[in-house]
Amino acid sequence: MIQLPYENEVSDQLIRIIGISGEIIYSLEKFFSKEGNVEMVNNLASQLTILSVSDNTSNSIFSGKIVVFTGTFLTMKRKEAQEKTESLGAKVSSSVSQNTDFVIVGKDPGSKYQEAVKLGIKILTEEEWIKQSSI
């Protein structure tokens, strides 16, 4: 087994990404622990031209903000709502903290809503979010 170029810090960063579970991280670590796979990825990467991404210059109230979604949404699936919010320059998080700027609530919100109220975070209903997003 080869030595990976990181410690647990990458695993900690990956686990914060919505949709990345411990099982996925384990699979990635297992894949990259084989030298042939690392060599293959490096060879592929050498063939790619990565273009820089321009910063989002959206004038949206969500630009540069951390947004959390909770509850069931009536107008679209949560993943679609998250993607639309990210396209407005927001960072979508899966958990509420003091750093959260907005919590968007759908039908039957759970503990994230209660945590947001406790922390005094700005709460928007699905309808308010749609209006503010100009969707």
XYZ file of C-alpha atoms in Angstrom:
135
model
C 0.000 0.000 0.000
C 1.346 3.459 -0.885
C 1.367 6.440 1.430
C -1.456 8.838 0.641
C -0.462 12.516 0.427
C -2.765 13.525 3.260
C -3.870 12.544 6.723
C -7.417 12.714 8.060
C -7.810 16.360 7.018
C -9.064 15.418 3.533
C -11.505 12.891 4.995
C -12.775 15.600 7.351
C -13.263 17.989 4.416
C -15.005 15.359 2.297
C -17.457 14.360 5.025
C -18.746 17.983 5.099
C -19.822 17.780 1.458
C -23.505 16.993 1.062
C -23.922 13.455 -0.229
C -20.436 12.208 0.719
C -20.711 9.440 3.289
C -18.091 7.524 5.210
C -18.639 4.633 2.803
C -17.777 6.822 -0.201
C -14.679 8.161 1.554
C -13.611 4.593 2.355
C -14.058 3.635 -1.317
C -11.985 6.618 -2.449
C -9.233 5.835 0.029
C -9.232 2.183 -1.045
C -9.065 3.187 -4.741
C -6.206 5.663 -4.221
C -4.285 3.263 -1.994
C -3.374 1.261 -5.130
C -0.365 2.734 -6.887
C -1.672 1.751 -10.341
C -4.831 3.777 -9.762
C -2.868 6.822 -8.614
C -0.648 6.547 -11.691
C -3.705 6.241 -13.954
C -5.341 9.335 -12.435
C -2.085 11.301 -12.694
C -1.747 10.304 -16.362
C -5.323 11.356 -17.024
C -4.857 14.630 -15.158
C -1.794 15.446 -17.265
C -4.032 15.286 -20.354
C -6.624 17.709 -18.987
C -6.753 21.445 -19.354
C -8.474 22.925 -16.326
C -10.026 26.318 -16.984
C -10.422 28.747 -14.126
C -13.906 29.390 -12.860
C -14.931 33.002 -12.598
C -16.156 34.169 -9.244
C -19.893 34.440 -8.910
C -20.718 38.121 -9.093
C -24.396 37.620 -8.416
C -26.244 40.475 -6.758
C -28.385 37.909 -4.963
C -28.878 38.209 -1.226
C -27.542 34.642 -1.100
C -24.202 35.450 -2.745
C -21.377 34.553 -0.341
C -23.832 33.286 2.288
C -24.229 29.902 3.963
C -27.695 28.423 3.435
C -29.327 25.351 4.965
C -32.504 23.667 3.686
C -34.923 21.750 5.900
C -38.350 20.195 5.470
C -40.168 19.039 2.353
C -40.361 21.409 -0.605
C -43.513 21.614 -2.693
C -42.246 23.321 -5.849
C -39.076 21.294 -6.488
C -36.815 18.637 -5.053
C -34.390 19.763 -2.374
C -31.340 18.952 -4.528
C -32.661 21.248 -7.276
C -33.275 24.030 -4.739
C -29.736 23.605 -3.394
C -28.243 23.771 -6.895
C -30.217 26.919 -7.732
C -29.034 28.538 -4.504
C -25.413 27.594 -5.224
C -25.778 29.136 -8.693
C -26.603 32.391 -6.897
C -23.245 32.259 -5.116
C -24.308 30.630 -1.860
C -22.644 27.755 -0.077
C -25.197 25.123 0.901
C -24.567 23.317 4.164
C -26.253 20.266 5.638
C -26.168 21.520 9.211
C -27.054 24.705 11.090
C -24.324 26.566 12.970
C -23.506 30.090 14.083
C -21.991 30.596 10.624
C -25.298 29.869 8.857
C -26.857 32.953 7.242
C -30.225 31.549 6.087
C -32.363 28.510 6.773
C -34.944 27.785 4.090
C -37.898 25.849 5.486
C -40.330 23.659 3.648
C -43.254 21.677 4.993
C -42.639 19.918 8.324
C -39.184 21.322 9.119
C -37.269 19.445 11.783
C -34.493 20.112 14.244
C -32.577 22.373 11.839
C -35.463 24.856 12.037
C -35.473 24.755 15.840
C -31.691 25.216 15.938
C -31.982 28.217 13.600
C -34.609 29.822 15.828
C -32.414 29.223 18.882
C -29.398 30.814 17.156
C -31.388 33.753 15.733
C -30.668 32.845 12.105
C -32.752 34.395 9.314
C -35.485 31.932 8.312
C -37.221 32.012 4.935
C -40.181 29.955 3.823
C -40.013 28.183 0.476
C -42.186 30.935 -1.021
C -39.954 33.714 0.366
C -36.858 31.905 -0.921
C -38.376 31.638 -4.425
C -39.246 35.353 -4.410
C -35.770 36.353 -3.182
C -34.121 34.011 -5.700
C -36.134 35.390 -8.631
C -36.875 31.835 -9.737
